[in-house]
Amino acid sequence: MAALTFELQATDGASAARAGTITTDHGQIQTPIFMPVGTVGSVKAVTQQQLKNDIKAQIILGNTYHLYLRPGTPVLEMAGGLHKFNGWNGPILTDSGGYQVFSLAENRKLTEQGALFQSHIDGSRHMFTPESVMDIQRSIGADIIMAFDECPPYPSEYKYARQSMDLTHRWLDRCFARLAETPDKYGYTQNLFPIIQGSTYKDLRTASAQYIASKNAAGNAIGGLSVGEPEEMMYEFTALCCENLPQDKPRYLMGVGTPWNILEGIALGIDMFDCVMPTRNGRNGMLFTTGGVVNIRNKKWATDFSPIDAGLPSEHSQYYTRAYLRHLFVANEILALQLASIHNLSFYLWLVGEARKHIQAGDYASWKNGIIPVLKQRL
Ligand code: PRF
C-alpha cells in the first residue's frame, strides 16, 4: 500500500517541540508518542484490548532478536505476520536486534559481515547480518523496521566510536539494498528507519546525523544514547542530532526514558520514544504518577485508600486504591503486575498526549518546566 507519511501540525514557540501525525497502513499515530515495548510480541502483563481501550496505545514495539528466536519466523509467516499473530492490528515497530544481541546474547562476535552470537535461551549459535535482519523483519511484518546497527557502550574511545559508526553506516547501505530487493510480504508497506550513532563525540554525531539524513528515509532514529552517560549529555547530543535531521520526518529517540527525559526530548524535537521503564519498573512496584514517583511496596501505602492516581483520567488508576495495589504486591499476586503496568503505561500515554496539547496551544516549554519538578518528586 503506501509508504509512511508525516504531517507536521504545530510547533512550539519557545522550544523545538512539534506535534504531528504519522500515517501507516495500520493507522495513524499522533505525535509526540510513547510506544509500549512488547519484546516477544506481548507488552508484558497487558492484553491488546487493554492497550487499545485503557492505555490508548497507538503503536507498540517488538524485537527482531526475540521474535526470531521464539516463536521463529516460520510461525510468524504462517500466522500472516505479527499483527495477525498477536492480534494487535494497529501500527507496530520492530527493533533490529543489534542492540539486543549486545545486551542479551552470549559469546557475541562482531565482524564486517554481521554479529555472531549464542541465544540467551538455549545457547544455540546464530548470525545476524544486515540482510538477514531485513529478511526477518519482512517476516515479522512491522510497519516500521529498524536498521541493523551497533550501539557502542558509554564511554567509548574515539577510535572505536568512529569505526563502529562507519560499520553502522555500511550496514545501513546493506539494509536499504536488501529491502529494495525483497517485496513486502503481507500487502502493506514496511518503512526502514536508519539509526544515528557516533557515541558522545560531536563531530561523529554530526557526521552520522548527516549521513542518515542523506538517505531520505520515511523517518529517522537516534541510537547510542541513554546508555549510562549523564542526562545533560544525552540532551546535548539529542539536540545535535535533531539539528541535523530533516524537519519533515519523524524522529525517534531509542530506549528513552523517564517521564522527564521524554518531556525534555520532546522539547528538543523528538517525536517518538520507547522504553521498558513503565512496564519493568511497574512490575517492581515503581509507579509514575501525576504527583510524583511512588514505591507502592512501601508500608506507608498500607492504609492509603485513595486511588492509584487521582490525577490520571484512566479507569484502572482511578478505580483501584494504593492500599489494594500494595497488598497485591506484598501478597505476590499477578494482578499487581497487571495493574502497575496498565497504570504506568496509561500515565506515559497521558503524558505525551498532554505534551501534544500544549505544543498545539503554543505553551509547551513553560508547561514542561512546571510539571517536571512535580513528576520527579518521591512520594
Ligand atoms: N540501537 C538500537 N536499538 C536501541 C538502541 C540503539 O542504539 C538504544 C540505545 N538507547 C535502545 N534501543 N537498534
Tab-separated table of C-alpha atoms and ligand atoms in Angstrom:
chain	number	residue	atom	x	y	z
A	1	MET	CA	0.000	0.000	0.000
A	2	ALA	CA	1.509	3.396	0.891
A	3	ALA	CA	4.789	4.463	2.463
A	4	LEU	CA	4.634	6.098	5.865
A	5	THR	CA	3.915	9.823	5.841
A	6	PHE	CA	4.378	12.518	8.475
A	7	GLU	CA	2.353	15.671	8.686
A	8	LEU	CA	3.573	18.422	10.970
A	9	GLN	CA	0.672	20.223	12.639
A	10	ALA	CA	2.162	22.564	15.208
A	11	THR	CA	5.481	23.725	16.565
A	12	ASP	CA	6.115	25.251	19.959
A	13	GLY	CA	7.263	28.857	20.092
A	14	ALA	CA	9.844	28.545	22.861
A	15	SER	CA	11.287	25.117	22.104
A	16	ALA	CA	11.844	22.736	19.185
A	17	ALA	CA	8.778	20.643	20.155
A	18	ARG	CA	6.422	19.572	17.370
A	19	ALA	CA	3.029	17.923	17.084
A	20	GLY	CA	2.308	15.795	14.049
A	21	THR	CA	0.551	12.787	12.605
A	22	ILE	CA	2.249	9.676	11.259
A	23	THR	CA	0.162	7.657	8.824
A	24	THR	CA	0.918	3.969	8.328
A	25	ASP	CA	-1.001	1.202	6.582
A	26	HIS	CA	-2.208	0.108	10.049
A	27	GLY	CA	-3.463	3.521	11.099
A	28	GLN	CA	-2.381	6.899	12.362
A	29	ILE	CA	-0.153	7.924	15.254
A	30	GLN	CA	-0.493	11.327	16.887
A	31	THR	CA	2.937	12.618	17.892
A	32	PRO	CA	4.759	13.069	20.184
A	33	ILE	CA	4.133	9.446	21.105
A	34	PHE	CA	5.346	6.830	23.561
A	35	MET	CA	5.467	3.262	22.230
A	36	PRO	CA	4.935	0.444	24.777
A	37	VAL	CA	7.565	-2.278	24.458
A	38	GLY	CA	6.301	-5.744	23.531
A	39	THR	CA	9.605	-7.530	23.219
A	40	VAL	CA	8.357	-11.011	22.353
A	41	GLY	CA	5.137	-9.764	20.750
A	42	SER	CA	3.470	-9.144	24.097
A	43	VAL	CA	3.543	-5.988	26.205
A	44	LYS	CA	4.241	-7.807	29.455
A	45	ALA	CA	1.176	-8.386	31.670
A	46	VAL	CA	-1.119	-6.365	29.386
A	47	THR	CA	-3.682	-7.539	26.812
A	48	GLN	CA	-4.144	-5.967	23.388
A	49	GLN	CA	-7.645	-4.861	24.470
A	50	GLN	CA	-6.194	-3.056	27.489
A	51	LEU	CA	-3.527	-1.465	25.301
A	52	LYS	CA	-6.136	-0.145	22.919
A	53	ASN	CA	-9.057	0.736	25.166
A	54	ASP	CA	-7.496	1.649	28.511
A	55	ILE	CA	-3.896	2.669	27.852
A	56	LYS	CA	-4.708	4.295	24.484
A	57	ALA	CA	-1.518	2.973	22.909
A	58	GLN	CA	-1.219	3.923	19.233
A	59	ILE	CA	1.808	1.824	18.260
A	60	ILE	CA	3.712	-0.965	20.011
A	61	LEU	CA	7.220	-2.369	19.680
A	62	GLY	CA	8.528	-5.837	19.035
A	63	ASN	CA	12.081	-7.138	18.927
A	64	THR	CA	13.636	-8.932	15.990
A	65	TYR	CA	16.093	-10.780	18.234
A	66	HIS	CA	13.426	-12.264	20.491
A	67	LEU	CA	10.829	-12.996	17.806
A	68	TYR	CA	13.445	-14.689	15.614
A	69	LEU	CA	14.450	-16.976	18.485
A	70	ARG	CA	10.837	-17.531	19.630
A	71	PRO	CA	8.375	-18.308	18.054
A	72	GLY	CA	10.646	-18.020	14.981
A	73	THR	CA	9.913	-16.651	11.527
A	74	PRO	CA	8.203	-19.799	10.126
A	75	VAL	CA	5.422	-19.499	12.718
A	76	LEU	CA	5.092	-15.751	12.169
A	77	GLU	CA	4.862	-16.255	8.415
A	78	MET	CA	2.232	-18.962	8.796
A	79	ALA	CA	0.227	-16.608	11.002
A	80	GLY	CA	0.455	-13.902	8.329
A	81	GLY	CA	2.792	-11.623	10.299
A	82	LEU	CA	2.971	-10.323	13.853
A	83	HIS	CA	-0.235	-8.240	13.634
A	84	LYS	CA	-2.238	-11.367	12.866
A	85	PHE	CA	-0.277	-13.481	15.341
A	86	ASN	CA	-0.717	-11.255	18.406
A	87	GLY	CA	-3.978	-9.588	17.435
A	88	TRP	CA	-2.683	-6.004	17.634
A	89	ASN	CA	-3.894	-4.502	14.392
A	90	GLY	CA	-2.520	-1.003	14.908
A	91	PRO	CA	0.967	0.090	13.866
A	92	ILE	CA	3.968	-1.972	15.039
A	93	LEU	CA	7.672	-1.091	15.068
A	94	THR	CA	10.416	-3.696	15.389
A	95	ASP	CA	13.919	-3.018	16.626
A	96	SER	CA	16.559	-4.701	14.535
A	97	GLY	CA	18.127	-6.967	17.119
A	98	GLY	CA	21.579	-5.380	17.014
A	99	TYR	CA	21.078	-3.763	20.394
A	100	GLN	CA	19.579	-6.903	21.927
A	101	VAL	CA	22.383	-9.126	20.624
A	102	PHE	CA	24.809	-6.932	22.538
A	103	SER	CA	22.765	-6.664	25.706
A	104	LEU	CA	21.412	-10.250	25.955
A	105	ALA	CA	23.156	-12.803	23.788
A	106	GLU	CA	26.226	-14.764	24.860
A	107	ASN	CA	29.619	-15.107	23.141
A	108	ARG	CA	28.970	-12.279	20.705
A	109	LYS	CA	31.421	-11.627	17.935
A	110	LEU	CA	31.250	-8.674	15.599
A	111	THR	CA	32.623	-8.802	12.057
A	112	GLU	CA	32.182	-6.736	8.919
A	113	GLN	CA	29.642	-9.312	7.824
A	114	GLY	CA	27.480	-9.084	10.959
A	115	ALA	CA	27.123	-10.375	14.517
A	116	LEU	CA	27.679	-13.961	15.626
A	117	PHE	CA	26.018	-14.857	18.905
A	118	GLN	CA	24.618	-17.587	21.081
A	119	SER	CA	20.970	-17.492	22.115
A	120	HIS	CA	20.311	-16.459	25.729
A	121	ILE	CA	17.555	-19.107	25.723
A	122	ASP	CA	19.314	-22.312	24.700
A	123	GLY	CA	22.874	-21.384	23.739
A	124	SER	CA	22.270	-22.154	20.042
A	125	ARG	CA	24.527	-20.318	17.573
A	126	HIS	CA	23.212	-17.698	15.138
A	127	MET	CA	24.457	-14.974	12.846
A	128	PHE	CA	22.699	-11.679	12.212
A	129	THR	CA	23.667	-9.670	9.158
A	130	PRO	CA	22.018	-6.550	7.766
A	131	GLU	CA	20.476	-8.800	5.107
A	132	SER	CA	19.189	-11.484	7.475
A	133	VAL	CA	17.787	-8.876	9.841
A	134	MET	CA	15.869	-7.239	6.961
A	135	ASP	CA	14.555	-10.661	5.925
A	136	ILE	CA	13.451	-11.466	9.486
A	137	GLN	CA	11.746	-8.079	9.794
A	138	ARG	CA	9.983	-8.785	6.486
A	139	SER	CA	8.635	-11.998	8.030
A	140	ILE	CA	7.569	-10.254	11.241
A	141	GLY	CA	5.883	-7.579	9.156
A	142	ALA	CA	6.129	-4.457	11.329
A	143	ASP	CA	5.104	-1.135	9.789
A	144	ILE	CA	8.359	0.485	10.889
A	145	ILE	CA	11.539	-1.580	10.857
A	146	MET	CA	14.904	-0.519	12.198
A	147	ALA	CA	18.315	-0.680	10.569
A	148	PHE	CA	20.902	-3.124	11.900
A	149	ASP	CA	23.343	-1.040	13.943
A	150	GLU	CA	25.986	-1.289	16.609
A	151	CYS	CA	25.375	0.699	19.788
A	152	PRO	CA	28.797	1.335	21.347
A	153	PRO	CA	28.942	1.383	25.152
A	154	TYR	CA	29.463	4.578	27.154
A	155	PRO	CA	32.152	5.649	27.398
A	156	SER	CA	33.846	4.559	24.172
A	157	GLU	CA	37.263	5.576	22.870
A	158	TYR	CA	37.095	7.928	19.908
A	159	LYS	CA	38.726	5.429	17.571
A	160	TYR	CA	36.307	2.669	18.498
A	161	ALA	CA	33.321	5.020	18.227
A	162	ARG	CA	34.380	6.126	14.748
A	163	GLN	CA	34.971	2.602	13.473
A	164	SER	CA	31.672	1.455	14.954
A	165	MET	CA	29.806	4.366	13.363
A	166	ASP	CA	31.384	3.647	9.970
A	167	LEU	CA	30.354	-0.001	10.301
A	168	THR	CA	26.790	1.033	11.191
A	169	HIS	CA	26.732	3.239	8.077
A	170	ARG	CA	27.972	0.411	5.831
A	171	TRP	CA	25.411	-1.909	7.388
A	172	LEU	CA	22.740	0.712	6.708
A	173	ASP	CA	23.536	0.721	2.993
A	174	ARG	CA	23.210	-3.067	3.001
A	175	CYS	CA	19.857	-2.816	4.823
A	176	PHE	CA	18.456	-0.440	2.202
A	177	ALA	CA	19.785	-2.596	-0.625
A	178	ARG	CA	18.244	-5.764	0.799
A	179	LEU	CA	14.922	-4.124	1.479
A	180	ALA	CA	14.751	-2.839	-2.087
A	181	GLU	CA	15.369	-6.377	-3.377
A	182	THR	CA	12.658	-8.013	-1.295
A	183	PRO	CA	8.930	-7.357	-1.664
A	184	ASP	CA	6.516	-6.617	1.187
A	185	LYS	CA	5.197	-9.983	2.351
A	186	TYR	CA	1.755	-9.066	3.583
A	187	GLY	CA	0.442	-6.435	1.188
A	188	TYR	CA	1.267	-3.325	3.233
A	189	THR	CA	4.360	-1.125	3.246
A	190	GLN	CA	7.226	-1.559	5.688
A	191	ASN	CA	9.325	1.546	6.333
A	192	LEU	CA	13.005	1.384	7.245
A	193	PHE	CA	14.279	3.917	9.787
A	194	PRO	CA	18.071	4.418	9.845
A	195	ILE	CA	19.811	4.988	13.200
A	196	ILE	CA	22.336	7.688	14.106
A	197	GLN	CA	25.303	6.507	16.176
A	198	GLY	CA	28.619	8.218	16.951
A	199	SER	CA	28.778	7.841	20.734
A	200	THR	CA	29.454	11.097	22.608
A	201	TYR	CA	31.667	12.827	20.045
A	202	LYS	CA	30.235	15.911	18.400
A	203	ASP	CA	31.964	15.504	15.054
A	204	LEU	CA	30.901	11.852	14.817
A	205	ARG	CA	27.313	12.552	15.822
A	206	THR	CA	27.079	15.376	13.283
A	207	ALA	CA	28.592	13.226	10.535
A	208	SER	CA	26.300	10.320	11.389
A	209	ALA	CA	23.180	12.504	11.503
A	210	GLN	CA	24.068	13.992	8.111
A	211	TYR	CA	24.705	10.554	6.645
A	212	ILE	CA	21.413	9.233	7.992
A	213	ALA	CA	19.558	12.335	6.744
A	214	SER	CA	21.042	11.856	3.262
A	215	LYS	CA	19.178	8.538	2.980
A	216	ASN	CA	15.886	10.423	2.806
A	217	ALA	CA	14.117	7.704	4.792
A	218	ALA	CA	10.484	7.920	5.946
A	219	GLY	CA	11.734	8.561	9.479
A	220	ASN	CA	14.985	8.686	11.426
A	221	ALA	CA	16.204	7.361	14.752
A	222	ILE	CA	18.809	8.330	17.309
A	223	GLY	CA	20.576	5.382	18.931
A	224	GLY	CA	23.502	5.070	21.281
A	225	LEU	CA	22.105	7.419	23.920
A	226	SER	CA	20.694	6.623	27.371
A	227	VAL	CA	23.451	4.041	27.753
A	228	GLY	CA	24.878	5.381	31.011
A	229	GLU	CA	26.009	8.887	30.039
A	230	PRO	CA	24.937	11.843	32.229
A	231	GLU	CA	21.441	13.137	31.422
A	232	GLU	CA	22.720	16.540	30.332
A	233	MET	CA	24.979	14.829	27.818
A	234	MET	CA	22.076	12.826	26.445
A	235	TYR	CA	20.119	16.063	25.916
A	236	GLU	CA	23.104	17.808	24.311
A	237	PHE	CA	23.598	15.001	21.779
A	238	THR	CA	19.872	14.619	21.143
A	239	ALA	CA	19.758	18.319	20.257
A	240	LEU	CA	22.790	17.996	17.990
A	241	CYS	CA	21.208	15.076	16.130
A	242	CYS	CA	17.863	16.858	15.743
A	243	GLU	CA	19.578	19.935	14.294
A	244	ASN	CA	20.984	17.740	11.539
A	245	LEU	CA	17.796	15.829	10.755
A	246	PRO	CA	15.041	16.949	8.362
A	247	GLN	CA	12.079	18.762	9.923
A	248	ASP	CA	9.509	16.937	7.855
A	249	LYS	CA	10.309	13.389	9.004
A	250	PRO	CA	9.545	11.797	12.377
A	251	ARG	CA	12.447	11.491	14.823
A	252	TYR	CA	12.695	8.543	17.192
A	253	LEU	CA	14.909	8.584	20.311
A	254	MET	CA	15.529	4.911	21.062
A	255	GLY	CA	15.176	3.494	24.555
A	256	VAL	CA	14.278	6.740	26.363
A	257	GLY	CA	13.317	7.028	29.147
A	258	THR	CA	11.912	8.553	32.355
A	259	PRO	CA	8.885	10.852	32.106
A	260	TRP	CA	11.159	13.915	32.405
A	261	ASN	CA	13.607	12.518	29.803
A	262	ILE	CA	10.658	12.250	27.437
A	263	LEU	CA	9.451	15.796	28.109
A	264	GLU	CA	12.983	17.163	27.564
A	265	GLY	CA	13.339	15.045	24.425
A	266	ILE	CA	10.098	16.468	23.051
A	267	ALA	CA	11.407	19.997	23.711
A	268	LEU	CA	14.449	19.130	21.586
A	269	GLY	CA	12.327	17.966	18.644
A	270	ILE	CA	11.813	14.228	19.249
A	271	ASP	CA	8.510	12.683	18.104
A	272	MET	CA	8.756	9.016	19.170
A	273	PHE	CA	10.003	7.229	22.293
A	274	ASP	CA	10.095	3.687	23.646
A	275	CYS	CA	11.323	2.315	26.942
A	276	VAL	CA	10.837	-0.729	29.148
A	277	MET	CA	10.729	1.527	32.200
A	278	PRO	CA	6.940	1.859	32.682
A	279	THR	CA	6.441	-1.909	32.431
A	280	ARG	CA	9.677	-3.172	34.014
A	281	ASN	CA	9.735	-0.667	36.874
A	282	GLY	CA	5.994	-1.125	37.269
A	283	ARG	CA	6.476	-4.840	37.841
A	284	ASN	CA	8.938	-3.882	40.589
A	285	GLY	CA	6.362	-1.662	42.285
A	286	MET	CA	7.630	1.687	40.990
A	287	LEU	CA	4.746	3.843	39.834
A	288	PHE	CA	4.979	7.072	37.859
A	289	THR	CA	2.056	9.296	38.778
A	290	THR	CA	0.817	12.812	38.069
A	291	GLY	CA	2.026	13.759	41.582
A	292	GLY	CA	5.429	12.058	41.516
A	293	VAL	CA	7.105	8.678	41.920
A	294	VAL	CA	5.549	6.089	44.241
A	295	ASN	CA	7.173	2.929	45.600
A	296	ILE	CA	3.920	1.078	46.111
A	297	ARG	CA	5.529	-1.669	48.251
A	298	ASN	CA	6.283	0.925	50.936
A	299	LYS	CA	4.417	0.371	54.215
A	300	LYS	CA	3.187	3.962	54.097
A	301	TRP	CA	0.612	2.955	51.464
A	302	ALA	CA	-0.833	0.071	53.537
A	303	THR	CA	-3.916	2.056	54.567
A	304	ASP	CA	-3.989	4.713	51.836
A	305	PHE	CA	-7.405	4.175	50.299
A	306	SER	CA	-7.051	6.904	47.719
A	307	PRO	CA	-6.868	5.993	44.012
A	308	ILE	CA	-3.578	4.812	42.473
A	309	ASP	CA	-3.508	8.184	40.705
A	310	ALA	CA	-6.436	10.543	41.278
A	311	GLY	CA	-4.984	12.956	38.706
A	312	LEU	CA	-4.888	10.469	35.858
A	313	PRO	CA	-8.027	10.100	33.702
A	314	SER	CA	-7.642	6.343	33.425
A	315	GLU	CA	-10.179	3.831	34.678
A	316	HIS	CA	-7.821	1.392	36.417
A	317	SER	CA	-5.809	4.133	38.101
A	318	GLN	CA	-8.969	5.790	39.466
A	319	TYR	CA	-10.768	2.586	40.421
A	320	TYR	CA	-8.133	0.723	42.480
A	321	THR	CA	-6.558	2.121	45.637
A	322	ARG	CA	-2.908	2.380	46.604
A	323	ALA	CA	-3.584	0.211	49.656
A	324	TYR	CA	-5.066	-2.538	47.491
A	325	LEU	CA	-2.254	-2.424	44.941
A	326	ARG	CA	0.331	-2.529	47.757
A	327	HIS	CA	-1.445	-5.544	49.214
A	328	LEU	CA	-1.334	-7.289	45.813
A	329	PHE	CA	2.416	-6.683	45.574
A	330	VAL	CA	3.119	-7.872	49.115
A	331	ALA	CA	0.950	-10.962	48.537
A	332	ASN	CA	2.748	-11.685	45.252
A	333	GLU	CA	-0.494	-11.602	43.275
A	334	ILE	CA	-0.153	-11.484	39.491
A	335	LEU	CA	-2.834	-8.785	39.350
A	336	ALA	CA	-0.241	-6.463	40.955
A	337	LEU	CA	1.945	-6.726	37.842
A	338	GLN	CA	-1.023	-6.140	35.569
A	339	LEU	CA	-2.344	-3.090	37.419
A	340	ALA	CA	1.089	-1.491	37.816
A	341	SER	CA	1.841	-1.995	34.117
A	342	ILE	CA	-1.525	-0.655	32.989
A	343	HIS	CA	-1.174	2.328	35.300
A	344	ASN	CA	2.364	3.258	34.248
A	345	LEU	CA	1.628	2.867	30.542
A	346	SER	CA	-1.599	4.870	30.896
A	347	PHE	CA	0.431	7.575	32.613
A	348	TYR	CA	3.089	7.639	29.849
A	349	LEU	CA	0.435	7.839	27.113
A	350	TRP	CA	-1.415	10.549	29.028
A	351	LEU	CA	1.830	12.499	29.437
A	352	VAL	CA	2.664	12.564	25.723
A	353	GLY	CA	-0.975	13.412	24.977
A	354	GLU	CA	-0.760	16.413	27.329
A	355	ALA	CA	2.543	17.388	25.714
A	356	ARG	CA	0.831	17.348	22.318
A	357	LYS	CA	-1.982	19.581	23.586
A	358	HIS	CA	0.497	22.089	24.999
A	359	ILE	CA	2.514	22.144	21.770
A	360	GLN	CA	-0.701	22.883	19.904
A	361	ALA	CA	-1.545	25.600	22.430
A	362	GLY	CA	1.967	27.066	21.997
A	363	ASP	CA	2.920	26.901	25.698
A	364	TYR	CA	4.844	23.627	25.753
A	365	ALA	CA	8.155	24.878	27.178
A	366	SER	CA	6.627	26.629	30.188
A	367	TRP	CA	4.242	23.707	30.885
A	368	LYS	CA	7.147	21.251	30.732
A	369	ASN	CA	9.289	23.315	33.107
A	370	GLY	CA	6.421	23.497	35.573
A	371	ILE	CA	5.474	19.820	35.554
A	372	ILE	CA	8.924	18.168	35.635
A	373	PRO	CA	9.695	19.011	39.296
A	374	VAL	CA	6.266	17.625	40.258
A	375	LEU	CA	6.785	14.367	38.336
A	376	LYS	CA	10.247	13.908	39.891
A	377	GLN	CA	9.003	14.142	43.492
A	378	ARG	CA	9.345	10.984	45.585
A	379	LEU	CA	6.042	10.418	47.324
B	1	PRF	N1	20.132	0.837	18.681
B	1	PRF	C1	19.063	0.004	18.505
B	1	PRF	N2	18.118	-0.126	19.454
B	1	PRF	C2	18.246	0.580	20.598
B	1	PRF	C3	19.324	1.459	20.813
B	1	PRF	C4	20.325	1.598	19.811
B	1	PRF	O1	21.301	2.338	19.914
B	1	PRF	C5	19.122	2.012	22.085
B	1	PRF	C6	20.002	2.979	22.778
B	1	PRF	N3	19.363	3.696	23.794
B	1	PRF	C7	17.944	1.462	22.587
B	1	PRF	N4	17.435	0.600	21.680
B	1	PRF	N5	18.958	-0.702	17.381
